PDB file of C-alpha atoms in Angstrom:
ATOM      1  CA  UNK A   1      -4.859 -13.157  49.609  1.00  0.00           C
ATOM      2  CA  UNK A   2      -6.756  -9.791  48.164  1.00  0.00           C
ATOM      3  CA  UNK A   3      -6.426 -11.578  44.739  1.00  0.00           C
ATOM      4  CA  UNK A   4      -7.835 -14.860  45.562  1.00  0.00           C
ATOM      5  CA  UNK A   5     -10.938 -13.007  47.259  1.00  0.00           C
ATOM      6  CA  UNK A   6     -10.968 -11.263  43.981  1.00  0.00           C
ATOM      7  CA  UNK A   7     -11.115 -14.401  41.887  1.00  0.00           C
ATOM      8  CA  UNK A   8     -13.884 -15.915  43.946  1.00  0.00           C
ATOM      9  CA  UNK A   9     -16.087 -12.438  44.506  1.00  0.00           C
ATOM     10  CA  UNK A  10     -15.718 -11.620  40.905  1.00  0.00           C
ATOM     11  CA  UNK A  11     -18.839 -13.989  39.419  1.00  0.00           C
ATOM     12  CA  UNK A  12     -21.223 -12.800  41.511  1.00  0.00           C
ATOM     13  CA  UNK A  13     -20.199  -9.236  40.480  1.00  0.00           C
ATOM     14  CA  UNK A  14     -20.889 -10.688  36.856  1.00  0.00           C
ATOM     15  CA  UNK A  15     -23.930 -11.662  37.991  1.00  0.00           C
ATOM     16  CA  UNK A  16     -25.301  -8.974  39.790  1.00  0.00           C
ATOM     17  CA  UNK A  17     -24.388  -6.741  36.335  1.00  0.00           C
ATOM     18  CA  UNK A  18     -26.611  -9.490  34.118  1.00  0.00           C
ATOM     19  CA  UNK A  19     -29.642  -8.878  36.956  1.00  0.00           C
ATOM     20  CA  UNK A  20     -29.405  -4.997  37.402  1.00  0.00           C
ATOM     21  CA  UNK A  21     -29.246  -4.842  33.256  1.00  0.00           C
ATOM     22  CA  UNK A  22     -32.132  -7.632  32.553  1.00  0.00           C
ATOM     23  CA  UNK A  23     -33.837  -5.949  35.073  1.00  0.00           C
ATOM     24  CA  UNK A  24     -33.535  -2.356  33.302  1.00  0.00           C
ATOM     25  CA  UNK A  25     -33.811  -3.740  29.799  1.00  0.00           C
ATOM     26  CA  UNK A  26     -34.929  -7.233  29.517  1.00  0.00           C
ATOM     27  CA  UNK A  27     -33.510 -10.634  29.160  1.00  0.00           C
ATOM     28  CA  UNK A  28     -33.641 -11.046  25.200  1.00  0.00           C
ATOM     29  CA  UNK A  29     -32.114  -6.975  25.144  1.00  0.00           C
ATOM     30  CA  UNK A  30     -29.476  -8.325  27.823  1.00  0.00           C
ATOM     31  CA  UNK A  31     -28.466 -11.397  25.539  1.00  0.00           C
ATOM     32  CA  UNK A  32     -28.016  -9.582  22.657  1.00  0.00           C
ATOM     33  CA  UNK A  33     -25.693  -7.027  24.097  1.00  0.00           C
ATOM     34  CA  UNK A  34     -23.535  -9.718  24.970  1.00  0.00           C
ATOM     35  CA  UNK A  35     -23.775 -11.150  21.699  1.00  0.00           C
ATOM     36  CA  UNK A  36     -22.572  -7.603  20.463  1.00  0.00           C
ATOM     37  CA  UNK A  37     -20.209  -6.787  22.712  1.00  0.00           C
ATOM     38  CA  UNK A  38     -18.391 -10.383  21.830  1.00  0.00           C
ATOM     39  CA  UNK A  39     -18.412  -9.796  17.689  1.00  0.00           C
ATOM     40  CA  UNK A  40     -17.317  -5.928  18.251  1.00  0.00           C
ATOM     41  CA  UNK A  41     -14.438  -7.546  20.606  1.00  0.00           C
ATOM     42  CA  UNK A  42     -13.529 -10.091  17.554  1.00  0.00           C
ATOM     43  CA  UNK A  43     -13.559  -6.576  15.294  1.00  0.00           C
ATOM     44  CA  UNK A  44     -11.648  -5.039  17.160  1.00  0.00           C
ATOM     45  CA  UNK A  45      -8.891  -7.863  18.062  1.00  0.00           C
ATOM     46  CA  UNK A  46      -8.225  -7.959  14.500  1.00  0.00           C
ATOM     47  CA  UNK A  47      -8.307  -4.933  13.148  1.00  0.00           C
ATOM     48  CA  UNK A  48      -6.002  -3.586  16.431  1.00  0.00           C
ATOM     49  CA  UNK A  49      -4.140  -6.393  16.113  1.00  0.00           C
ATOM     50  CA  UNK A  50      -2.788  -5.944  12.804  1.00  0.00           C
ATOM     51  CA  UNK A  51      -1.639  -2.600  14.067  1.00  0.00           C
ATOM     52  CA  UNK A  52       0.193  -3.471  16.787  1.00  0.00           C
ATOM     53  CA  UNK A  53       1.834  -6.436  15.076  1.00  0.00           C
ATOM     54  CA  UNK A  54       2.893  -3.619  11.959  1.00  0.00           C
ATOM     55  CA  UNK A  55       4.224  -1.320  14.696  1.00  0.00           C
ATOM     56  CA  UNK A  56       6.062  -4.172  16.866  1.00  0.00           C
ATOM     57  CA  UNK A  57       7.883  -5.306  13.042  1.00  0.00           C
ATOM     58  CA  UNK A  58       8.635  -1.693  12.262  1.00  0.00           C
ATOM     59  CA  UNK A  59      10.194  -1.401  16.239  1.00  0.00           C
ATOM     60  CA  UNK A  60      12.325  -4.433  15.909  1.00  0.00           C
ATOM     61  CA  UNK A  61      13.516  -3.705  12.220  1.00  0.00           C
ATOM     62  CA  UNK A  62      14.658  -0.367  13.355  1.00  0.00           C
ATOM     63  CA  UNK A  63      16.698  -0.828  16.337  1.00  0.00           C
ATOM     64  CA  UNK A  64      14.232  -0.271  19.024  1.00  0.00           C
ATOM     65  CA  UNK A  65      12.528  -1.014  22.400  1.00  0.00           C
ATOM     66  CA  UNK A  66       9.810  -3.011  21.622  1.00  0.00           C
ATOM     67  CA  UNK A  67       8.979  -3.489  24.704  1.00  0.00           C
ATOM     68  CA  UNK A  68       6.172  -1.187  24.965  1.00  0.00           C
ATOM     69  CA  UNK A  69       4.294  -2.576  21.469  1.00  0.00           C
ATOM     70  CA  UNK A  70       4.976  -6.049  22.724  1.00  0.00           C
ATOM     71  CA  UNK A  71       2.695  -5.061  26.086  1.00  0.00           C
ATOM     72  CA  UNK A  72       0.129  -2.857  24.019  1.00  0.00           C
ATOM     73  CA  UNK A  73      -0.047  -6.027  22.207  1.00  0.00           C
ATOM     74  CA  UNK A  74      -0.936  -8.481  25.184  1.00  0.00           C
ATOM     75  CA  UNK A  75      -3.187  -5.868  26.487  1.00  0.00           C
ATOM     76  CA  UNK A  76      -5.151  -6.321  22.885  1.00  0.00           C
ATOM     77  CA  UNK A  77      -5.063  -9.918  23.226  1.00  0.00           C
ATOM     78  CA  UNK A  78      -6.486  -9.413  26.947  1.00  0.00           C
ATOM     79  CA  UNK A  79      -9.250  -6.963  25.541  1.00  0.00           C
ATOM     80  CA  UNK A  80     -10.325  -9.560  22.849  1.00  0.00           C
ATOM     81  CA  UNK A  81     -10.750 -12.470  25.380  1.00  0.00           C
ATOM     82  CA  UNK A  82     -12.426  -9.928  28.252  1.00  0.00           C
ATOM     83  CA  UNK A  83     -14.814  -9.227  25.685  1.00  0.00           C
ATOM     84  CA  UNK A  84     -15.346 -13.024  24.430  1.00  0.00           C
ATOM     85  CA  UNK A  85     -16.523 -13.934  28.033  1.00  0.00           C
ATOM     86  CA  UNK A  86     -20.044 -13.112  29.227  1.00  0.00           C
ATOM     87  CA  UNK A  87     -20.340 -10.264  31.030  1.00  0.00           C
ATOM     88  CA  UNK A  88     -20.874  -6.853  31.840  1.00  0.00           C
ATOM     89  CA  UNK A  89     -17.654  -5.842  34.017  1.00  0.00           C
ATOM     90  CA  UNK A  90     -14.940  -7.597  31.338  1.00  0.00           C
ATOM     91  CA  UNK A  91     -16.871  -6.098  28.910  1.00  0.00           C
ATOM     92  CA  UNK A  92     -15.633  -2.432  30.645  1.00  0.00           C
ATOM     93  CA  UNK A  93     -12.138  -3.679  31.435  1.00  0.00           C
ATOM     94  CA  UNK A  94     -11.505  -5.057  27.529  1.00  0.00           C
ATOM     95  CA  UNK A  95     -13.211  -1.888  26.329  1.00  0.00           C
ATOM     96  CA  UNK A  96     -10.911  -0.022  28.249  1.00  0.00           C
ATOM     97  CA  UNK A  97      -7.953  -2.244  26.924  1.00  0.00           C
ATOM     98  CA  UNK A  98      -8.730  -1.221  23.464  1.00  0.00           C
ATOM     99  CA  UNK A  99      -8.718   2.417  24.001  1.00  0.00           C
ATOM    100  CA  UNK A 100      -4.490   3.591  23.223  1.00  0.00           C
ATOM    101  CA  UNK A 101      -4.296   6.420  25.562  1.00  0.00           C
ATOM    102  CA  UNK A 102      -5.592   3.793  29.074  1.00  0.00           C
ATOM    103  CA  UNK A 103      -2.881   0.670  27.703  1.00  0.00           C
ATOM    104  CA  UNK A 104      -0.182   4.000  27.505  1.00  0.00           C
ATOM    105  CA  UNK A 105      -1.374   4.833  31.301  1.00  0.00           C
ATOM    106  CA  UNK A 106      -1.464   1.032  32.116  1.00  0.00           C
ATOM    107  CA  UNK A 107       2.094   0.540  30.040  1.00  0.00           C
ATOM    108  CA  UNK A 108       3.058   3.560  31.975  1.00  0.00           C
ATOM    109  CA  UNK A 109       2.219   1.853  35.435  1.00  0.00           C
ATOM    110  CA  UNK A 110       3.569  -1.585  34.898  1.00  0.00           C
ATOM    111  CA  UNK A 111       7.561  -0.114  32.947  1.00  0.00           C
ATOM    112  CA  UNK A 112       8.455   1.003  36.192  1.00  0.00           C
ATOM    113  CA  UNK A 113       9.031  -2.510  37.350  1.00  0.00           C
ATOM    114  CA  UNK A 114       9.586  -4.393  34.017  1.00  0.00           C
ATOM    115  CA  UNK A 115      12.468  -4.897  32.206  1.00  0.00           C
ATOM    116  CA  UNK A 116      12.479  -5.859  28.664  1.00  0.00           C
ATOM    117  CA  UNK A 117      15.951  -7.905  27.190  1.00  0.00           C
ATOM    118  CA  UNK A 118      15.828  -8.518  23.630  1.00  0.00           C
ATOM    119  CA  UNK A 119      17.806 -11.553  22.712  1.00  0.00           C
ATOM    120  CA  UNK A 120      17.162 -11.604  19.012  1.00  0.00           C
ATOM    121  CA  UNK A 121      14.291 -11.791  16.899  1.00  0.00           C
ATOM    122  CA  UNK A 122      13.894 -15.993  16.446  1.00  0.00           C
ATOM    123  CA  UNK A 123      15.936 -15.595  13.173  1.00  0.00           C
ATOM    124  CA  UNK A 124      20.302 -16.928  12.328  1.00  0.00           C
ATOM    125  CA  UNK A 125      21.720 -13.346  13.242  1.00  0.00           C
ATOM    126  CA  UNK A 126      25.444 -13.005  11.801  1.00  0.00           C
ATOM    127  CA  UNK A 127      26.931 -11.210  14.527  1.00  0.00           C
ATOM    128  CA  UNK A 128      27.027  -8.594  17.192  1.00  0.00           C
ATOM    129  CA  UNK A 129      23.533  -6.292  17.027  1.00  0.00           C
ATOM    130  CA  UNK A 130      20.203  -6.202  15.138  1.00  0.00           C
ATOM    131  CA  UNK A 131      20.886  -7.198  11.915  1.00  0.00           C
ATOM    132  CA  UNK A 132      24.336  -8.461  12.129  1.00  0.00           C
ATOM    133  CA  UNK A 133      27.699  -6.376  11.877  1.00  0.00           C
ATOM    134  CA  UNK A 134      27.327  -3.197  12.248  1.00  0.00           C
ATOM    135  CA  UNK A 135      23.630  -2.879  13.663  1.00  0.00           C
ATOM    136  CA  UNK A 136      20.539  -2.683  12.054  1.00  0.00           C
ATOM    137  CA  UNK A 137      20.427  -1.846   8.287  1.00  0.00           C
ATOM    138  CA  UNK A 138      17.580   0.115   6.838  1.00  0.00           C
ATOM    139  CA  UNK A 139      15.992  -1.171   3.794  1.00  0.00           C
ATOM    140  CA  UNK A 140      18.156  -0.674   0.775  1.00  0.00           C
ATOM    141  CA  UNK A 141      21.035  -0.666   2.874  1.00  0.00           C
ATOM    142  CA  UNK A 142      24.208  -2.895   1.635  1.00  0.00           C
ATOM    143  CA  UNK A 143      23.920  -5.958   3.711  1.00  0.00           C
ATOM    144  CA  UNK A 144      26.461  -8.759   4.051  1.00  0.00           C
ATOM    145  CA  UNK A 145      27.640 -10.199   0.861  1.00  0.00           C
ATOM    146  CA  UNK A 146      25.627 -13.212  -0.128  1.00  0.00           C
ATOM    147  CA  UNK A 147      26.819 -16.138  -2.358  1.00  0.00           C
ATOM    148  CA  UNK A 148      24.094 -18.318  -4.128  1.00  0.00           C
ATOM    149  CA  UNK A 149      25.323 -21.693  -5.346  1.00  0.00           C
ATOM    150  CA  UNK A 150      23.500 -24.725  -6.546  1.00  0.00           C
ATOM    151  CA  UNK A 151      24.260 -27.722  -5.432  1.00  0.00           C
ATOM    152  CA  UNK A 152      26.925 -29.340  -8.424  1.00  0.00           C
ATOM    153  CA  UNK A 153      28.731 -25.534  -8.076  1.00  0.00           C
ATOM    154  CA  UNK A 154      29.142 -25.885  -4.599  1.00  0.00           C
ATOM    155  CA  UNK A 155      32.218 -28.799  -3.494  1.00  0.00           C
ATOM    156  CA  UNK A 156      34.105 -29.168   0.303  1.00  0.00           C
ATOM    157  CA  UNK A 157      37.394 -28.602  -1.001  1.00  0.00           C
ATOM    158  CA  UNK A 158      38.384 -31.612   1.016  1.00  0.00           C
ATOM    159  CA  UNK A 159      40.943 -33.581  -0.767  1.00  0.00           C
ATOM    160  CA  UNK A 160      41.741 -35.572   2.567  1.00  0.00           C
ATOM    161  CA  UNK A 161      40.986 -39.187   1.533  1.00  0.00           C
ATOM    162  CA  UNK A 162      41.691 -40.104   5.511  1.00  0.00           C
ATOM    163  CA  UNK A 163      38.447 -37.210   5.939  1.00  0.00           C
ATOM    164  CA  UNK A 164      35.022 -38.626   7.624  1.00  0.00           C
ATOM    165  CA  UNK A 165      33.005 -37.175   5.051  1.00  0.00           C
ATOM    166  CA  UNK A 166      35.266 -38.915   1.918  1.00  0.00           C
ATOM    167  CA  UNK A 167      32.771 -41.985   2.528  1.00  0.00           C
ATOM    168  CA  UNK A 168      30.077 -40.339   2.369  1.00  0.00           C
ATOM    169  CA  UNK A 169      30.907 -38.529  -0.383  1.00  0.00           C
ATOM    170  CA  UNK A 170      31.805 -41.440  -2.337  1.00  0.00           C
ATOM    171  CA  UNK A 171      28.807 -43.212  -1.231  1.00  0.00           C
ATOM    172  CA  UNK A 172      26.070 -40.195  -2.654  1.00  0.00           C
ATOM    173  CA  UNK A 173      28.346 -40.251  -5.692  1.00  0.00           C
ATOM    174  CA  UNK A 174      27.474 -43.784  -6.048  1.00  0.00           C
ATOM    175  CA  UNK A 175      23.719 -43.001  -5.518  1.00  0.00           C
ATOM    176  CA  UNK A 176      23.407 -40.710  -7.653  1.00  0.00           C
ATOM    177  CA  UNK A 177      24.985 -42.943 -10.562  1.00  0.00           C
ATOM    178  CA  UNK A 178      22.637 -45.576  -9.939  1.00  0.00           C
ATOM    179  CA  UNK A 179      19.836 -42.954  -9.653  1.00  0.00           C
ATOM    180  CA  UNK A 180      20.189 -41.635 -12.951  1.00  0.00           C
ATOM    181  CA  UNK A 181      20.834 -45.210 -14.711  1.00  0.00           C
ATOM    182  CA  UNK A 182      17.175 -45.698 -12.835  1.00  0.00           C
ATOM    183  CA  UNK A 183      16.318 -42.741 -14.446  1.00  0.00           C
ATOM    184  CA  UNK A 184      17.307 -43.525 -18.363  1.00  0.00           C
ATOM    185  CA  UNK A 185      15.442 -47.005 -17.872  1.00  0.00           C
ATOM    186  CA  UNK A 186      12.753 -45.474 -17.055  1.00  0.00           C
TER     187      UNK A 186
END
């Protein structure tokens, strides 16, 4: 209930800031500020952006929580839209957002009752932990061993003629015949 009265009381708050400003330094003054405040917002998104994203890569490569870069992160994101809107009072709050040491204290407030559970980074991992066997690998570090083949060194090594894929083997085999007698009449 405290956040719904929240939600509805917070225009007029934005409102009473664009008054008591116009008021102190006039309506064309007023509109440019918010002008301002919008393209340093923009600035600042990407520039702090870039950072986090760098730091979040370097987290996740490594091993570690990345909890804490993923939430610094959002709280970016947040800053960059608070300062997009009109208004004095997001202005503050995405200001805030941008500064590292308040999004520590904030990250500081919300841990306590978050828990973060990384289940892999989006990307074919080959087994147990980051990066496969053995957990995460620093660059230059001897990885699994990879085979590269192109496709006429690569065969099934099924020999079974009873074998689903013996049709269709035969039947690509008989494509690509008649694809390269296209291909000489050409």
């Amino acid at each position: 209930m405290p956040l719904l009265i929240a939600i509805i009381l917070f225009p007029f708050v934005e409102i009473a800031g664009f008054i008591i400003v116009g008021r102190a330094i006039g309506l064309f003054p007023t509109l440019g500020l918010i002008v301002l405040t919008a393209v340093i917002g923009a600035i600042l998104l990407r520039v702090q952006g870039f950072s986090v994203l760098q730091r979040l890569q370097t987290d996740v490569r490594d091993g570690g929580d990345p909890g804490r870069e993923m939430v610094h992160g959002a709280m970016i994101v947040l800053a960059g839209i608070l300062l997009l809107i009109p208004g004095f009072v997001t202005d503050l709050i995405g200001f805030l957002l941008f500064i590292p040491p308040f999004r520590d204290f904030v990250w500081r407030r919300i841990s306590r009752n978050m828990v973060v559970v990384s289940q892999g980074s989006g990307f074919f991992r080959a087994g147990p932990g980051p990066g496969g066997p053995g957990g995460p690998r620093k660059p230059g570090g001897k990885g699994p061993t990879v085979v590269d083949l192109d496709a006429e060194d690569f065969s099934s090594g099924s020999s079974d003629p009873n074998s689903p894929w013996a049709e269709r083997d035969r039947l690509d085999d008989e494509r690509s015949d008649d694809d390269r007698k296209n291909d000489r009449d050409r």
